[in-house]
XYZ file of C-alpha atoms in Angstrom:
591
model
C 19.591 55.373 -118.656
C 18.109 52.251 -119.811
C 17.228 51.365 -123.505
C 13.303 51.619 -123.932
C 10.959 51.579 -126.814
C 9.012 55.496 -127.279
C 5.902 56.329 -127.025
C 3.987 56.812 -130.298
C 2.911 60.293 -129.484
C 7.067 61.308 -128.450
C 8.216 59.331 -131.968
C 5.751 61.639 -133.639
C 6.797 64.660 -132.322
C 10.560 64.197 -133.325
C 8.970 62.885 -136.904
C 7.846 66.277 -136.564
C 10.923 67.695 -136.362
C 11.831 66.329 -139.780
C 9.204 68.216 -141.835
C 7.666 70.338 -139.632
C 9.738 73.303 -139.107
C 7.612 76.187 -139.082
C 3.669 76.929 -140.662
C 5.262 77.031 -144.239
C 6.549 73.667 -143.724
C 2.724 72.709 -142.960
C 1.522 74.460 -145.896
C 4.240 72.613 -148.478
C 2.998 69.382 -147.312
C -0.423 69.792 -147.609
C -0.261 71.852 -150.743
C 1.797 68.953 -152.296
C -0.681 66.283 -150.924
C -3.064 67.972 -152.441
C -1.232 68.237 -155.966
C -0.791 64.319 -156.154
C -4.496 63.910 -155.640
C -4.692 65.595 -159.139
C -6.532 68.649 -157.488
C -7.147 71.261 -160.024
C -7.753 74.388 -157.527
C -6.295 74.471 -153.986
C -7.354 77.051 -151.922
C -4.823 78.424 -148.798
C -6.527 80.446 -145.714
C -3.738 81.464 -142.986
C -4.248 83.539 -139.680
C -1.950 85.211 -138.035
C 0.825 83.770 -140.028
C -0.218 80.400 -140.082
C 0.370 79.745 -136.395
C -3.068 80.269 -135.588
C -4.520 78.561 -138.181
C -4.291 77.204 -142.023
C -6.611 75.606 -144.408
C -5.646 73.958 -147.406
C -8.825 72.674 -149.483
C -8.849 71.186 -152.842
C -10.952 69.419 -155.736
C -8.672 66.195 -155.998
C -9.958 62.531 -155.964
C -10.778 62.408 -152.151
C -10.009 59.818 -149.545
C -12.758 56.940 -148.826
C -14.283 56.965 -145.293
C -12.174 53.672 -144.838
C -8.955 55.367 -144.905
C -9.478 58.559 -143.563
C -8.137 56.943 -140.075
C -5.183 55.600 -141.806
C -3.917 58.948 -142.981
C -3.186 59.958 -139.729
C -0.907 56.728 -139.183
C 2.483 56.944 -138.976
C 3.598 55.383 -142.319
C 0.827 54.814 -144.075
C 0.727 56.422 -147.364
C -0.970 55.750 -151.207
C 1.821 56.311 -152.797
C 4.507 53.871 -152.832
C 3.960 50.000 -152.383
C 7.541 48.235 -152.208
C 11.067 49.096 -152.664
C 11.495 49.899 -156.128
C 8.662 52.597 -156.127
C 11.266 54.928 -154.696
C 13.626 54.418 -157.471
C 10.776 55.721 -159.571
C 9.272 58.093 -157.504
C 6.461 60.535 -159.539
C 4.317 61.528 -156.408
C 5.958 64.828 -154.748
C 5.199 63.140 -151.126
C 5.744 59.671 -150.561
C 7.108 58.979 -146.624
C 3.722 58.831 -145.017
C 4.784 60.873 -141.986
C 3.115 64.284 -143.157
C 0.094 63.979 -141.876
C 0.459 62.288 -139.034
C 3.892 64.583 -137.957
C 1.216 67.716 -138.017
C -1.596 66.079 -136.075
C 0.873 65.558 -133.132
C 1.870 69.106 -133.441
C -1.130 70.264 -133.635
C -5.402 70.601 -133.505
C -6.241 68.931 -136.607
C -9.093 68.320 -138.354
C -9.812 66.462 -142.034
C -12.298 66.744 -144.298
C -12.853 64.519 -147.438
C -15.073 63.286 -149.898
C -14.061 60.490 -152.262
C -14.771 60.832 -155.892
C -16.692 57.870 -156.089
C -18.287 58.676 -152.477
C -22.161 60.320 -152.029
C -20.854 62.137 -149.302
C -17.993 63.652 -147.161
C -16.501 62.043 -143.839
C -13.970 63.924 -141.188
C -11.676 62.889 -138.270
C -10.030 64.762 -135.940
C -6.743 64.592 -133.837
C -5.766 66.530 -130.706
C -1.837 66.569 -130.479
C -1.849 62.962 -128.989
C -1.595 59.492 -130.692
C -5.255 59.253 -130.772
C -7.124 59.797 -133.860
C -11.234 60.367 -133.558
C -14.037 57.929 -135.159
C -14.824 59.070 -138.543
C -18.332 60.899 -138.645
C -20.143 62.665 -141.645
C -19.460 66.098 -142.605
C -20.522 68.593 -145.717
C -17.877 68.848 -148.259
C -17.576 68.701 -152.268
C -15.189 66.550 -153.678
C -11.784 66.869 -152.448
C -10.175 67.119 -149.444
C -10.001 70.423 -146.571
C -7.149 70.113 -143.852
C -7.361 72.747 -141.037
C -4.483 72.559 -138.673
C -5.192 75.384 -135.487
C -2.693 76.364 -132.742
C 0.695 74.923 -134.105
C 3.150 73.657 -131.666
C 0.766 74.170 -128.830
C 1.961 71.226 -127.047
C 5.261 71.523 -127.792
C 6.030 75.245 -126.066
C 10.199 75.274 -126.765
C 9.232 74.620 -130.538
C 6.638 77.361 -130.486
C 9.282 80.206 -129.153
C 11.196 79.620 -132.229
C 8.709 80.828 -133.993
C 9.104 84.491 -135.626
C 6.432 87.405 -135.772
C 3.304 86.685 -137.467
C 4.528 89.303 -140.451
C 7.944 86.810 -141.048
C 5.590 83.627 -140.569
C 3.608 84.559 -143.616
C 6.612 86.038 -145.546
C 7.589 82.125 -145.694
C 4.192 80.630 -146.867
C 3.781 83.595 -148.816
C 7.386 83.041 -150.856
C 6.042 78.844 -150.455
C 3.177 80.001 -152.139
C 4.841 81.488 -155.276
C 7.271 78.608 -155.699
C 4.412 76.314 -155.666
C 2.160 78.065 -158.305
C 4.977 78.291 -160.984
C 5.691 74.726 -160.587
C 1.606 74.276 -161.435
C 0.700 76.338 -164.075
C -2.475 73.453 -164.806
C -3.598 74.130 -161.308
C -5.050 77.351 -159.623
C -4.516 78.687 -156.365
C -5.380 81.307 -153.913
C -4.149 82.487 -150.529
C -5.887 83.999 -147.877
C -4.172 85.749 -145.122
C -6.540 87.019 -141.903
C -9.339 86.763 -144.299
C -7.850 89.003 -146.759
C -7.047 87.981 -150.050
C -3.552 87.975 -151.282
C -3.337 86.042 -154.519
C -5.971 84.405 -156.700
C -4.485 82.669 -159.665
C -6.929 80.908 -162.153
C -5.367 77.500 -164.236
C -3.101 77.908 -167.072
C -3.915 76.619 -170.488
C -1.747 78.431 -172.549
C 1.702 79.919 -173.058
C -0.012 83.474 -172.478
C -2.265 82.873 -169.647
C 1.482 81.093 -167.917
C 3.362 84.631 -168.772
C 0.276 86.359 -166.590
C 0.961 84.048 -164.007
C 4.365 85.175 -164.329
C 3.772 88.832 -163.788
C 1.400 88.281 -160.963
C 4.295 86.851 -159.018
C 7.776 87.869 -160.107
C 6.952 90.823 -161.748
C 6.756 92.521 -165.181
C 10.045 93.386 -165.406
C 11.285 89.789 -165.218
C 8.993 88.803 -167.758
C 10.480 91.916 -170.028
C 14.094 90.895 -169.408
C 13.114 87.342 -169.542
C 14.596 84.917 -172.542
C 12.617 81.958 -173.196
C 14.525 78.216 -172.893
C 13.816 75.177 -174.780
C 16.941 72.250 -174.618
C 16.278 69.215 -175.211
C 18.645 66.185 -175.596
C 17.353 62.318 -175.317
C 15.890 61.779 -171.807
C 16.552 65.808 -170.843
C 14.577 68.365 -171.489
C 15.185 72.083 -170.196
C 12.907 75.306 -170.487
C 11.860 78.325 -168.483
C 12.723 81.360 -168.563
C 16.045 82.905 -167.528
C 16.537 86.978 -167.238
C 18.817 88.980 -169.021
C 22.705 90.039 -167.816
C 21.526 93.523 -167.145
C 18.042 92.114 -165.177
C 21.011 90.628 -162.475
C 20.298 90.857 -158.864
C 21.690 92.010 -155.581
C 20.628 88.760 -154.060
C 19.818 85.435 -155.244
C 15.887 86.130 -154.168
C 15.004 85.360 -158.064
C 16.379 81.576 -158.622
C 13.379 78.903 -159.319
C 14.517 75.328 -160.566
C 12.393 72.612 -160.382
C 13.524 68.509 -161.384
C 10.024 66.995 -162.420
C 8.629 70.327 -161.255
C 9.975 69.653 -157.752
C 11.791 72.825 -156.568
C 15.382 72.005 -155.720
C 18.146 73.681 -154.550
C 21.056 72.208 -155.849
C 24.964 72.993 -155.883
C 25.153 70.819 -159.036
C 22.602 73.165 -160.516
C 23.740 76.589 -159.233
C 27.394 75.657 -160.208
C 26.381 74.446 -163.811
C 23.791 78.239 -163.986
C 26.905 80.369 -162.967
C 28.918 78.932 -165.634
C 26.584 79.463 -168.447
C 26.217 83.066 -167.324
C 30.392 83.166 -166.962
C 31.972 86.119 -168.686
C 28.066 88.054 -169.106
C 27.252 88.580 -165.490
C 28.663 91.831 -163.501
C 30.678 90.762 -160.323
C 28.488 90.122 -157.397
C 25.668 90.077 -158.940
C 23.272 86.801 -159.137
C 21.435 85.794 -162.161
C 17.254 85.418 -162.464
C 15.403 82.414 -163.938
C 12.646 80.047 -163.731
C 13.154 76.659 -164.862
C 12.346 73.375 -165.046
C 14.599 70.321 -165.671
C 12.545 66.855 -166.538
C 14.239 63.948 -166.905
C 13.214 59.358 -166.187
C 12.175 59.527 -162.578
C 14.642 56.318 -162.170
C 17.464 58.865 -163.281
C 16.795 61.270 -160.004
C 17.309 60.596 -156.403
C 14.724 62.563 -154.410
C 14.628 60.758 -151.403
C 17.644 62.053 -150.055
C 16.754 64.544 -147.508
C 13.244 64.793 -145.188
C 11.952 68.070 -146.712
C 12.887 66.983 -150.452
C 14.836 69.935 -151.105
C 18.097 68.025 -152.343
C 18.030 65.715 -155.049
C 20.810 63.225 -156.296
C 21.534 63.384 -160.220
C 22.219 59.575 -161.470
C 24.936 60.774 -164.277
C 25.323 64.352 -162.080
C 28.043 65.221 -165.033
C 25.435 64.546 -167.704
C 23.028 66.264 -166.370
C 25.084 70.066 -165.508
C 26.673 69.938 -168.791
C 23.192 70.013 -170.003
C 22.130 73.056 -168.212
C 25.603 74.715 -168.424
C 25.246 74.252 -172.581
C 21.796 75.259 -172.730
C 21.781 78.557 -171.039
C 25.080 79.295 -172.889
C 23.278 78.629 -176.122
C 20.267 80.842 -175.080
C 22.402 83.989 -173.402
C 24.085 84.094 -176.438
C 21.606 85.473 -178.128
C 21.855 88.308 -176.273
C 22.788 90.698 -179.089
C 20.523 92.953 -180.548
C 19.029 91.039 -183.300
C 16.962 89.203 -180.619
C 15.069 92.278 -179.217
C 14.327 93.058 -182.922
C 12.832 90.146 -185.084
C 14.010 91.077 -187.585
C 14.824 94.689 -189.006
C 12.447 97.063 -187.918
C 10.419 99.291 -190.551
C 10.720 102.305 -191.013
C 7.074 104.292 -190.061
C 5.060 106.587 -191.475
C 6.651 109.466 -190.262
C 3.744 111.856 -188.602
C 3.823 115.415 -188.072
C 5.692 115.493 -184.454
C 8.320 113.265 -186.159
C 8.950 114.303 -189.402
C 12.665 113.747 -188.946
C 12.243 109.858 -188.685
C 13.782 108.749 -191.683
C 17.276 107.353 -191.702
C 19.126 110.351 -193.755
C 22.441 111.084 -192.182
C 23.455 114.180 -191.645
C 27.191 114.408 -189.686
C 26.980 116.086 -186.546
C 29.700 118.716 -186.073
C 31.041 117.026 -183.124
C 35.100 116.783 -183.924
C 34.270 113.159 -185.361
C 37.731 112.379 -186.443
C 39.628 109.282 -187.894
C 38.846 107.399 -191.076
C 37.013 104.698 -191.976
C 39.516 102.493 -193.023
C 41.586 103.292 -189.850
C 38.846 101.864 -187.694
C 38.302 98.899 -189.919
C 41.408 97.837 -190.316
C 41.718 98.390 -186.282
C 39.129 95.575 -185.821
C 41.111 93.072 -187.912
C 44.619 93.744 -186.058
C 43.425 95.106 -182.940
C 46.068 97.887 -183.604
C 44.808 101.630 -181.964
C 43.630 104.363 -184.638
C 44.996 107.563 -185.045
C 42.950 110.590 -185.919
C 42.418 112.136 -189.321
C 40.701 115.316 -190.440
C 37.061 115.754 -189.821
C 34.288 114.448 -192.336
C 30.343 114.056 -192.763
C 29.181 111.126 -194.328
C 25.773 111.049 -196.653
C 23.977 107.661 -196.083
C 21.990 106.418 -198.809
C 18.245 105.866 -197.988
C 16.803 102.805 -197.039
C 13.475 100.805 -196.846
C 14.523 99.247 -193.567
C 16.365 100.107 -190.770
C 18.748 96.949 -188.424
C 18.169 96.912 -185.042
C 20.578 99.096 -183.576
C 19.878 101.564 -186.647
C 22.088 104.360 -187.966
C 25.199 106.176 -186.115
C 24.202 109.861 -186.119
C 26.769 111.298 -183.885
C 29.194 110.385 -180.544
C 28.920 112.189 -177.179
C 31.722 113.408 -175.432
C 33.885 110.835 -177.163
C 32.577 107.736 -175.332
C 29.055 107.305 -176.531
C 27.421 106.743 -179.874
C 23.960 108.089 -180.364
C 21.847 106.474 -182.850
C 18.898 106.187 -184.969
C 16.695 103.199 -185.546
C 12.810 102.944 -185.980
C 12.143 102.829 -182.501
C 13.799 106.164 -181.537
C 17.730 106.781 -179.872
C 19.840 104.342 -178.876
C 23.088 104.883 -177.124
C 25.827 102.582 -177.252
C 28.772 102.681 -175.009
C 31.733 102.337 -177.846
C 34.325 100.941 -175.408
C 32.117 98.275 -173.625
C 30.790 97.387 -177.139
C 34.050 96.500 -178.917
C 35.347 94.829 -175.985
C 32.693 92.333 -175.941
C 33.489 92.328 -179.931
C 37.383 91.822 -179.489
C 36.536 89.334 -176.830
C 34.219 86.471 -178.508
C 36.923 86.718 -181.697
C 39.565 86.036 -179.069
C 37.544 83.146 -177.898
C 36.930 81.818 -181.439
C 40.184 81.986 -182.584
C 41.611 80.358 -179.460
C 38.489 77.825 -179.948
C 39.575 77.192 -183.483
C 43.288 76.923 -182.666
C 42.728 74.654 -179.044
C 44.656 74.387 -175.956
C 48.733 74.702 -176.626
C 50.838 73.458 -173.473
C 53.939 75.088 -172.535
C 56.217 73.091 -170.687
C 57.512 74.628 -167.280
C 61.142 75.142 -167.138
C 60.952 73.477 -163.523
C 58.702 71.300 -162.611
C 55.986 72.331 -159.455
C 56.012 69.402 -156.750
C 53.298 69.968 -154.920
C 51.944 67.787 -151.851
C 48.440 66.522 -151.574
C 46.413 63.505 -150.380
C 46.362 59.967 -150.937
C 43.129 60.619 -152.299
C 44.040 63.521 -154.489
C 46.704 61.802 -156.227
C 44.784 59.234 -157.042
C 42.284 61.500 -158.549
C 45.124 63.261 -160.666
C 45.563 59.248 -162.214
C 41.495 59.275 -162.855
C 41.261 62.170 -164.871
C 44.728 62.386 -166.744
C 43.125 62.756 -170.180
C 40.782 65.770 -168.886
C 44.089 66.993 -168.110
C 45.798 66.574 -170.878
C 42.979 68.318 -172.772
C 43.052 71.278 -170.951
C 46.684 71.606 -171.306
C 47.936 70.863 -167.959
C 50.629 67.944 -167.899
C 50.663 66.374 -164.398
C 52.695 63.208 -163.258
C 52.535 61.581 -159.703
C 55.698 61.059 -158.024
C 54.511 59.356 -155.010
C 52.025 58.179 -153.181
C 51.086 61.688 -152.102
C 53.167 63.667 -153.997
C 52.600 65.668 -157.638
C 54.603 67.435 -160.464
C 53.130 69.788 -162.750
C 55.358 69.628 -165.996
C 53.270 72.314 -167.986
C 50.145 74.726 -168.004
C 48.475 76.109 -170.983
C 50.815 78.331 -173.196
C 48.324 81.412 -172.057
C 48.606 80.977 -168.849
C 52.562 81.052 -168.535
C 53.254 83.113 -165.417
C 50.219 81.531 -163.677
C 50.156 79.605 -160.382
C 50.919 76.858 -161.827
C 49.942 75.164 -157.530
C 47.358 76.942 -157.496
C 45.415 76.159 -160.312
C 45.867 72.375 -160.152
C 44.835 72.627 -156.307
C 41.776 74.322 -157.762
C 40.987 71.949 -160.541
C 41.327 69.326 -157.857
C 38.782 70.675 -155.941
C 36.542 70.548 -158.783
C 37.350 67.145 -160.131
C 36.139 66.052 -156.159
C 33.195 68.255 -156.278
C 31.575 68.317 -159.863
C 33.313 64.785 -161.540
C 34.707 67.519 -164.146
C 36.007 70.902 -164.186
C 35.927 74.438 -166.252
C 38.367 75.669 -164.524
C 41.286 76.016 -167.501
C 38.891 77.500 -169.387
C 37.316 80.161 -167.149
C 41.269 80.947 -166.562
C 41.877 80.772 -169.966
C 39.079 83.515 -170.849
C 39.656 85.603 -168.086
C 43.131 86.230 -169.582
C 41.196 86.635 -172.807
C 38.588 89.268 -171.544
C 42.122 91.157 -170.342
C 43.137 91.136 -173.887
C 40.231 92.268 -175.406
C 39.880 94.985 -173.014
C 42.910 95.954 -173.443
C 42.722 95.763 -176.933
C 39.553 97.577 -177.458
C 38.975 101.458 -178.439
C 39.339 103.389 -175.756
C 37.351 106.713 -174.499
C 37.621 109.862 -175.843
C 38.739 108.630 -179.332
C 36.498 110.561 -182.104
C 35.261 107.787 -184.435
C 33.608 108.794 -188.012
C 29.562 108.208 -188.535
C 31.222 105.462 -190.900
C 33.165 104.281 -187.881
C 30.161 104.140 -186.071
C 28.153 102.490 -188.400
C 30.766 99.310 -188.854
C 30.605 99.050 -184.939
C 27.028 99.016 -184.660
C 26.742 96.177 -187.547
C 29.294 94.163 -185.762
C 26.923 94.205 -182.353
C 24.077 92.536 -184.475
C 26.637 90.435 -185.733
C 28.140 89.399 -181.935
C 27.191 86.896 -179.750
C 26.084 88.132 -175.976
C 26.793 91.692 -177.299
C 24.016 93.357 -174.996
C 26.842 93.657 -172.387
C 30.641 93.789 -172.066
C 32.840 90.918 -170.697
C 31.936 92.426 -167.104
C 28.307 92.446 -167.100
C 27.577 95.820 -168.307
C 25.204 97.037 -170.585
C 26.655 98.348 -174.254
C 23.435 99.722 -174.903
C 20.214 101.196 -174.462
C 17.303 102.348 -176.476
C 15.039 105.167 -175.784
C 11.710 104.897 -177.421
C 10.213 108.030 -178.966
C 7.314 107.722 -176.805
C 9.861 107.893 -174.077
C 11.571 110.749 -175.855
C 8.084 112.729 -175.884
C 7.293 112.123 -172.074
C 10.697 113.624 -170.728
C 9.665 116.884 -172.694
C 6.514 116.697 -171.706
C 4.652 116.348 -175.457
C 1.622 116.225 -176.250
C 0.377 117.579 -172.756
């Protein structure tokens, strides 16, 4: 077949292809054309899922009458002038092929009236490479794009489409990412005339947590721990749930760079390690955040839809994230639900038993107190004693977790605080306690080698050896000692001291794999506390062991006292509290 130059309309339609995959794909680029002419409401009508039709209007500056032609030309655009505006890039659309990619697609018709213009003009195109005569037309400031009958020229496209229901599910999920990247701006969406969402502008921190609940839900919002990290250029916040707020699927992950949402494996990797050792296996962690950084220090224009980005200094930029969701989860004791302690209140006559005197509950609580302390500072196991009750001295305050009134069927401590019950699960709870001293003390102490008795030769690539020669002081400082024998050949002389017995091939295979990846690695150290979290479980009180209220009571001070100590090293909760208003509606009072 000969070599021949394509028709406009045919170069169009595989433009098309690029960022036109389905009616969601229509709405992003409209919605985002919209948002760089500083529109402060956009408006979204859909019929029968967008295939049928979709308006996007807004209030932003307008196009002039003189240009209105030009924005349904192939590469013409307002938003980058030469070269170095895409090392810079602020706008969220830039390629100038939008527009013009629908139109071929599609019937389409726009509507716009400049800011500085007395009145509104609209042109029209059909699906070929023809675009009509602008005319005059009634419309307020801003812009209105209707696009009707998507794909209708283009019938092996159009099967691929799904059922009007799915079709919407996409804008409809669009739709949300879009309006928590824009709290400023308000939106609504329409589907077969029936309103979905209408979400006004956000001025405030309160009016952005509504916005919240209208789309994620309240419970994320309860669970939810606010993020502020900022260092030089960087600056990280959002919201990110709770451990125990984890989900099945990773259906609740919003990151935006410059609020552009990404999906990144730079990003996901550096999220997963700063919820390491708090997150239950399987499960996927919930957030909404938003990294901003210099424009000049993030690559955006590396794939058609915009979804990928390129980090200048990637290993900058995920130890920032990894460091500032560590910070934040761990806070995750219970201190941070609580302010501060909680006052006692006025007690009122269907809780007159509020106050915080003790009274022991005859339920076999064995061992003494100075057994269970002195079991915290050795990690040694208790042995029973004789049975005691303990007298409390009153107090104007009560700590979060509040006072140890009994233990149920020797794994669970029940509790008193101003709020009502709280149940703590004693094992989970000290092994989360044993655990973050292990990792101090380890911290404190750093990374001992021990030197294998026989070397591990293991065979990898040119590349991979060369690698190992990169990063040899990394190495060293996770206390792996690796020499190259050849051009493709390795010998690992020694691992860290707790990890004798290890894979030694393994682990440098996998630390490889990283090195090419990320630029850096946490492998050693995710090894190094897994063997840790062993210990402490290990080493932590086990079921069925009768503690004293006094026993109790040091446990419960060292939760406020621990860092992530809402759940245990495998994502579980260690506690819960029960409100008494909660208390009251399971016995039905006051009905």
């Amino acid at each position: 077949m000969p070599i021949r130059i394509l028709p406009p309309q045919l170069i169009n339609q595989i433009a098309a292809g690029e960022v036109v995959e389905r009616p969601a794909s229509v709405v992003k680029e409209l919605v985002e054309n919209s948002l760089d002419a500083s529109a402060r409401q956009i408006d979204i009508e859909v019929e029968q899922g967008g295939i049928k039709r979709i308006l996007v209007r807004d209030d932003g500056v307008g196009i002039a009458k003189q240009e209105l032609t030009l924005a349904l030309s192939r590469h013409a655009t307002s938003k980058v002038s030469e070269f170095r505006d895409l090392e810079s890039l602020r706008s969220m659309g830039f390629r100038g092929e939008a527009l013009p990619s629908i139109s071929s697609v599609s019937r389409l018709r726009l509507i716009s009236r400049h800011q500085e213009a007395d009145e509104a003009w609209e042109v029209t195109g059909d699906g070929s490479d023809k675009v009509s005569a602008a005319k005059p037309a009634a419309h307020p400031q801003g812009s209105s794009v209707e696009v009707c009958d998507l794909f209708f020229n283009t019938p092996a496209r159009r099967k691929f489409l799904r059922t009007d229901k799915t079709e919407f599910n996409h804008i409809s999920s669009l739709f949300q990412r879009l309006a928590l990247a824009h709290f400023e701006v308000g939106f609504s969406l329409h589907h077969n005339r029936r309103r979905v969402y209408s979400l006004p502008p956000c001025s405030d921190r309160a009016e952005r947590e509504r916005r919240i609940v209208e789309l994620l839900g309240a419970e994320f919002l309860d669970h939810a721990l606010a993020l502020e990290e900022r260092a030089g250029e960087l600056c990280l916040s959002g919201w990110v749930a709770r451990p125990s707020f984890s989900r099945s699927q990773a259906d609740m992950q919003y990151f935006y760079v410059n609020q552009r949402m990404v999906r990144d494996k730079l990003v996901t990797h550096a999220i997963r390690q700063g919820y390491q050792d708090v997150l239950y296996h399987g499960r996927h962690p919930a957030y909404l955040l938003f990294l901003d950084l210099d424009p000049s220090k993030v690559d955006v224009n590396v794939h058609p839809t915009k979804h990928e980005v390129r980090f200048r200094d990637s290993r900058s930029v995920h130890d920032f994230i990894y460091r500032g969701l560590h910070r934040v989860l761990a806070q995750t004791r219970p201190q941070s639900v609580y302010d501060s302690a909680v006052e006692i209140p006025t007690p009122v006559a269907e809780h007159q038993s509020a106050p915080p005197q003790q009274q022991g509950m005859n339920l076999g609580l064995a061992e003494r107190p100075a057994a269970y302390r002195a079991a915290f500072a050795t990690q040694q196991p208790m042995h029973a004693e004789t049975n005691r009750e303990v007298d409390l001295p009153r107090t104007e305050q009560v700590p979060p977790l509040g006072f140890a009134i009994g233990q149920l069927h020797g794994v669970y401590i029940l509790a008193q605080n101003g709020e009502g019950l709280v149940l703590v699960d004693m094992h989970a709870a000290h092994e989360r306690i044993t655990y973050e001293r292990f990792k101090q003390t380890y911290s404190g102490d750093g990374i001992t080698s021990q030197p294998l008795l026989v070397p591990v030769t293991v065979a990898v690539s040119p590349a991979e050896a060369d690698r190992v020669e990169e990063f040899q002081p990394l190495l060293k400082q996770i206390g792996i000692e690796v020499s190259r024998m050849g051009r493709d050949s390795l010998a690992i002389r020694a691992i860290p001291a707790l990890l004798r017995g290890a894979d030694a091939e393994r682990l440098l295979r996998d630390l490889l794999s990283d090195l090419a990846e990320y630029g850096h690695s946490d492998r050693m150290r995710v090894e190094i506390e897994r063997v840790l979290a062993t210990m402490a479980c290990h080493g932590s009180v086990r079921a069925n062991r009768r503690l004293e209220l006094d026993e109790m009571n040091a446990l419960l001070r060292d939760m406020e006292k621990t860092e992530r100590a809402d759940q245990c090293n495998h994502g579980r909760p260690t506690w819960v509290q029960l409100s008494l208003n909660e208390l009251d509606r399971l016995f039905l009072r006051g009905r």
